[in-house]
mmCIF file of C-alpha atoms in Angstrom:
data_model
loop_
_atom_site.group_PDB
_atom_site.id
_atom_site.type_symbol
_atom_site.label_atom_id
_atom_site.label_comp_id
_atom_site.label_asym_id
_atom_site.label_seq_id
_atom_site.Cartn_x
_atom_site.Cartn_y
_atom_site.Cartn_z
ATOM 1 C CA UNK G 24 10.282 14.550 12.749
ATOM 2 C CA UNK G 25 13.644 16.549 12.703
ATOM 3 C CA UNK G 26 14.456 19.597 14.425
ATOM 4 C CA UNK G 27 16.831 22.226 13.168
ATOM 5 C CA UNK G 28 18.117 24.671 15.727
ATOM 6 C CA UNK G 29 19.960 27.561 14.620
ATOM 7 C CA UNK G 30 20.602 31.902 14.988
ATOM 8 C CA UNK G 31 23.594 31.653 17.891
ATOM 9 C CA UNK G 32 26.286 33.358 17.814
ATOM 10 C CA UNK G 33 28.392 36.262 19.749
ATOM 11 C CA UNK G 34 27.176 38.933 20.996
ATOM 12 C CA UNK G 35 28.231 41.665 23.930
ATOM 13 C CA UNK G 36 26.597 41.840 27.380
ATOM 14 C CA UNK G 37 23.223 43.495 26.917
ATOM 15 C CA UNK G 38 23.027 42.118 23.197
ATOM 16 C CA UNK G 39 20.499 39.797 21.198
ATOM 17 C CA UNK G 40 19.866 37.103 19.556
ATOM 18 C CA UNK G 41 17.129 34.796 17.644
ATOM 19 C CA UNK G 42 17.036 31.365 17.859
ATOM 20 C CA UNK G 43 14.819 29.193 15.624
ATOM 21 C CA UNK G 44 14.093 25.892 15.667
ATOM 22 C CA UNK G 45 12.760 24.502 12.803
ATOM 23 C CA UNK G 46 10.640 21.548 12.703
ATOM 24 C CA UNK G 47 10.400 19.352 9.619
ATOM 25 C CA UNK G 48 6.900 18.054 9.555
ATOM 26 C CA UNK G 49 3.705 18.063 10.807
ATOM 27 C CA UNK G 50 2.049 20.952 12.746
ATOM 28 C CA UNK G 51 3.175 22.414 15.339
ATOM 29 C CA UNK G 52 0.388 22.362 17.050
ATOM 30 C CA UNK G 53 0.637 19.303 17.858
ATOM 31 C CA UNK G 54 4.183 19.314 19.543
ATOM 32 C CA UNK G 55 5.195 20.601 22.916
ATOM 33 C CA UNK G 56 8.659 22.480 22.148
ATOM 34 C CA UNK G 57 11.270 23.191 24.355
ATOM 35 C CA UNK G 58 14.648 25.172 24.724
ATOM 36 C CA UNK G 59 17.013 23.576 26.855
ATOM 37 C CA UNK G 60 20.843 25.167 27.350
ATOM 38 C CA UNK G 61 24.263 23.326 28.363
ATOM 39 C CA UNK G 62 27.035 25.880 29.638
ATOM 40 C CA UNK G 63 30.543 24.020 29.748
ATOM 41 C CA UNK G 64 31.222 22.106 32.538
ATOM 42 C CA UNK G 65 27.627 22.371 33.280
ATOM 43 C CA UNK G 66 24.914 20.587 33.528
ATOM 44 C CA UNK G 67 21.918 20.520 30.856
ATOM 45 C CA UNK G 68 18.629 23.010 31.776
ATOM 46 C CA UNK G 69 15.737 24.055 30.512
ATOM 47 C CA UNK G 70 15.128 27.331 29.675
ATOM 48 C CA UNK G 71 11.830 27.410 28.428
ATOM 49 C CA UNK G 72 8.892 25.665 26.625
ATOM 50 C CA UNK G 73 5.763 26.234 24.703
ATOM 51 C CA UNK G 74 2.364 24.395 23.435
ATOM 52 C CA UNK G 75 1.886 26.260 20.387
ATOM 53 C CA UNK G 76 -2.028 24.955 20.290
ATOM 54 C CA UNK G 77 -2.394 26.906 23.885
ATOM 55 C CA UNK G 78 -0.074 29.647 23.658
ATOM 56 C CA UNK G 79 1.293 28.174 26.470
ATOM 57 C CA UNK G 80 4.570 29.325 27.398
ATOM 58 C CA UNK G 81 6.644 28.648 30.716
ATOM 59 C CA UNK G 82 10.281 30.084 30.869
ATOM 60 C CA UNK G 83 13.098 29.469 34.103
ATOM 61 C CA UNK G 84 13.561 32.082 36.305
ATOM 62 C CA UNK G 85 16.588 33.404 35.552
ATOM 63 C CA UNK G 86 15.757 34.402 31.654
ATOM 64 C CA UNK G 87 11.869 35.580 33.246
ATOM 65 C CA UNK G 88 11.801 39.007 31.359
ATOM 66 C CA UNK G 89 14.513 38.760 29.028
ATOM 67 C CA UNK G 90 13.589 35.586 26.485
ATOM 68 C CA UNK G 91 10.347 35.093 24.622
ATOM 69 C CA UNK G 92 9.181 32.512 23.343
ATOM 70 C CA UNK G 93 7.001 32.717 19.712
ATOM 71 C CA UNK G 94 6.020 31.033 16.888
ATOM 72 C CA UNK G 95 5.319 30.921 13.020
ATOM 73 C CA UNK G 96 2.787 27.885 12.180
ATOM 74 C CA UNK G 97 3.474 28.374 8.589
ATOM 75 C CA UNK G 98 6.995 28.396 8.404
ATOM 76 C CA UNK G 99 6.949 25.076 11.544
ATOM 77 C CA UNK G 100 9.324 27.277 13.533
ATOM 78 C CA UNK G 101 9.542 28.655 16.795
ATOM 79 C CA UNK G 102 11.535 31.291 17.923
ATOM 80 C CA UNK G 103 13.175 32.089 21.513
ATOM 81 C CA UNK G 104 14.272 35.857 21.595
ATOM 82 C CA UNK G 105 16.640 36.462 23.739
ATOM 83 C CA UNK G 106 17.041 40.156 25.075
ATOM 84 C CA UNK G 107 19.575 41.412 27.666
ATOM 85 C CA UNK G 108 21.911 39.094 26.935
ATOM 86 C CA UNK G 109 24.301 37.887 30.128
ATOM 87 C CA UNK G 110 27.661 36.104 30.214
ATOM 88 C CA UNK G 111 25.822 33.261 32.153
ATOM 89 C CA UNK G 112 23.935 32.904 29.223
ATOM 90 C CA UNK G 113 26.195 31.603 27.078
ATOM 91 C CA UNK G 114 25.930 28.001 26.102
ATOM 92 C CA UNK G 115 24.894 25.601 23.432
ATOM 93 C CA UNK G 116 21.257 25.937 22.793
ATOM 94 C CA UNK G 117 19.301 22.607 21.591
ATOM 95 C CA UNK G 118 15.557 22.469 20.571
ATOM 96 C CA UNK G 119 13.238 19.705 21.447
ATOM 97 C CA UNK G 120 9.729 18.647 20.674
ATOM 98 C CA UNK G 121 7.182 16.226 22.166
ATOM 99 C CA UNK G 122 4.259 15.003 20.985
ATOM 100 C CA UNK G 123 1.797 18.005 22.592
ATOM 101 C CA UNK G 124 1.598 17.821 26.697
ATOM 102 C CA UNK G 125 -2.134 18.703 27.014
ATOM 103 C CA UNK G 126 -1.488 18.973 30.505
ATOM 104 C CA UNK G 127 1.786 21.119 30.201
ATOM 105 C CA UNK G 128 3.440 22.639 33.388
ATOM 106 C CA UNK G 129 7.155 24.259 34.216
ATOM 107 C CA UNK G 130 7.465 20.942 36.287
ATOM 108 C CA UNK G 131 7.276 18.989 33.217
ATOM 109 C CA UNK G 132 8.947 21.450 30.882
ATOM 110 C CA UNK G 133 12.292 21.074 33.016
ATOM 111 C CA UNK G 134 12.350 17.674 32.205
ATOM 112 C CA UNK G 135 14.499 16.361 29.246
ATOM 113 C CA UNK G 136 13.244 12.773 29.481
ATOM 114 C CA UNK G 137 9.823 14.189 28.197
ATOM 115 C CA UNK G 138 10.892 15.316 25.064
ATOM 116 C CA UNK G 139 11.813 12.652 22.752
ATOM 117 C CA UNK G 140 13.473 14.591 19.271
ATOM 118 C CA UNK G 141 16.469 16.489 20.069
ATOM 119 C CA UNK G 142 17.999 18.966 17.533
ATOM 120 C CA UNK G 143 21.264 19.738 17.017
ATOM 121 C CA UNK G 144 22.560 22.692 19.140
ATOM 122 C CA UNK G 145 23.713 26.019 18.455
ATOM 123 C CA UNK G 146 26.029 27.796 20.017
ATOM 124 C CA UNK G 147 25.488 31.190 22.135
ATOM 125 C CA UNK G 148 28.226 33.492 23.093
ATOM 126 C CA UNK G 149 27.994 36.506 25.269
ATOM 127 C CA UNK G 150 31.303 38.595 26.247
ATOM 128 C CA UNK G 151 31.441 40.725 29.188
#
């Protein structure tokens, strides 16, 4: 399986974006996706996750109210909306997937070691 992450861009404070990630086979029901974001000079963190065959979704704090996760089956993308846009959001975005977590939690979503395809990331912008 391949990922394809894509939708960043610039944007001013308070803006949004779209981000898709795009998976090239299968079903994504039976993947565990997840968003993870690296600011520079930063290290890598999650940002949120989702089991598309639960609707489970599990997001970090700090985007809680702001980001959504969703998903089109048919198209094998998922989507992370991303409202209310804050300079501390900007980073490179990257989209992974897992072979589906039945047992999914935010302790395991924060992990990057459980995801084991990595798309490539795209880049997120926001100016003050």
């Amino acid at each position: 399986v391949q990922l394809q992450a894509s939708g960043g861009g610039s944007v001013q404070a308070g803006g949004s974006l779209r981000l898709s990630c795009d998976v090239s086979e299968g079903t994504l029901d039976s993947y565990t996706i997840g968003w993870f974001r690296q600011a520079p000079g930063k290290e890598r963190e999650a940002v949120s996750c989702i089991n598309p065959a639960a609707d489970t979704k599990y997001y970090v704090d700090s985007v809680k109210g702001r980001f959504s996760l969703s998903e089109d089956g048919a198209k094998r993308t998922v989507y992370l909306q991303m409202n209310a846009l804050k300079p501390e959001d900007t980073a490179v975005y990257y989209c992974a997937s897992s072979p589906r977590i039945r047992s999914l939690s935010w302790a395991i979503c924060r992990l990057a070691f459980a995801f084991d395809v990595w798309g490539r990331g795209t880049l997120v912008t926001v100016s003050s």
